[in-house]
Amino acid sequence: MTGPGPSGHVKSGVGGSIGPDSTQIAAGAALMAAAAVGGSWLLRRRASGAQRS
C-alpha cells in the first residue's frame, strides 16, 4: 500500500521567524556559560574536600 508522501505545513510552534534572534542566542550562550562555570566550581569544591562546619 503506497500513497503520496506527507505534504503541507507542520504546526511546530516555532512561528514564522526569518532568521535566528541574536538576543536569544546571546542569552542562551550566557546561560550555558554560567551553568558550565557553576558546575565546574561545584565539582572543584567537592573534589577539594571542602565541608561546612
mmCIF file of C-alpha atoms in Angstrom:
data_model
loop_
_atom_site.group_PDB
_atom_site.id
_atom_site.type_symbol
_atom_site.label_atom_id
_atom_site.label_comp_id
_atom_site.label_asym_id
_atom_site.label_seq_id
_atom_site.Cartn_x
_atom_site.Cartn_y
_atom_site.Cartn_z
ATOM 1 C CA MET A 1 0.000 0.000 0.000
ATOM 2 C CA THR A 2 1.754 3.119 -1.200
ATOM 3 C CA GLY A 3 0.436 6.616 -1.467
ATOM 4 C CA PRO A 4 1.593 10.178 -1.668
ATOM 5 C CA GLY A 5 4.068 11.336 0.954
ATOM 6 C CA PRO A 6 3.271 13.890 3.600
ATOM 7 C CA SER A 7 2.650 17.413 2.424
ATOM 8 C CA GLY A 8 1.734 20.756 3.936
ATOM 9 C CA HIS A 9 2.911 22.781 6.886
ATOM 10 C CA VAL A 10 3.632 21.453 10.343
ATOM 11 C CA LYS A 11 2.429 23.374 13.396
ATOM 12 C CA SER A 12 5.597 23.152 15.460
ATOM 13 C CA GLY A 13 5.168 26.316 17.494
ATOM 14 C CA VAL A 14 8.293 27.963 16.112
ATOM 15 C CA GLY A 15 6.411 30.599 14.193
ATOM 16 C CA GLY A 16 7.413 32.348 11.030
ATOM 17 C CA SER A 17 10.753 33.753 12.074
ATOM 18 C CA ILE A 18 13.073 34.501 9.180
ATOM 19 C CA GLY A 19 16.359 34.052 10.988
ATOM 20 C CA PRO A 20 17.832 33.469 14.412
ATOM 21 C CA ASP A 21 17.367 36.197 17.007
ATOM 22 C CA SER A 22 20.809 37.330 18.151
ATOM 23 C CA THR A 23 19.467 38.446 21.549
ATOM 24 C CA GLN A 24 18.106 34.994 22.290
ATOM 25 C CA ILE A 25 21.307 33.361 21.081
ATOM 26 C CA ALA A 26 23.380 35.616 23.359
ATOM 27 C CA ALA A 27 21.092 34.921 26.324
ATOM 28 C CA GLY A 28 21.295 31.172 25.718
ATOM 29 C CA ALA A 29 25.070 31.293 25.417
ATOM 30 C CA ALA A 30 25.294 33.272 28.664
ATOM 31 C CA LEU A 31 23.125 30.723 30.468
ATOM 32 C CA MET A 32 25.226 27.859 29.143
ATOM 33 C CA ALA A 33 28.430 29.602 30.224
ATOM 34 C CA ALA A 34 27.008 30.292 33.698
ATOM 35 C CA ALA A 35 25.973 26.651 34.052
ATOM 36 C CA ALA A 36 29.428 25.468 32.971
ATOM 37 C CA VAL A 37 31.199 27.799 35.407
ATOM 38 C CA GLY A 38 28.852 26.884 38.245
ATOM 39 C CA GLY A 39 29.222 23.171 37.582
ATOM 40 C CA SER A 40 32.994 23.416 37.426
ATOM 41 C CA TRP A 41 33.047 25.375 40.680
ATOM 42 C CA LEU A 42 30.871 22.794 42.431
ATOM 43 C CA LEU A 43 32.962 19.883 41.174
ATOM 44 C CA ARG A 44 36.190 21.585 42.178
ATOM 45 C CA ARG A 45 34.806 22.416 45.601
ATOM 46 C CA ARG A 46 33.638 18.839 46.066
ATOM 47 C CA ALA A 47 36.983 17.392 44.951
ATOM 48 C CA SER A 48 38.927 19.608 47.360
ATOM 49 C CA GLY A 49 37.050 18.123 50.311
ATOM 50 C CA ALA A 50 35.604 21.426 51.462
ATOM 51 C CA GLN A 51 32.859 20.845 54.014
ATOM 52 C CA ARG A 52 30.708 23.109 56.096
ATOM 53 C CA SER A 53 31.364 23.106 59.806
#
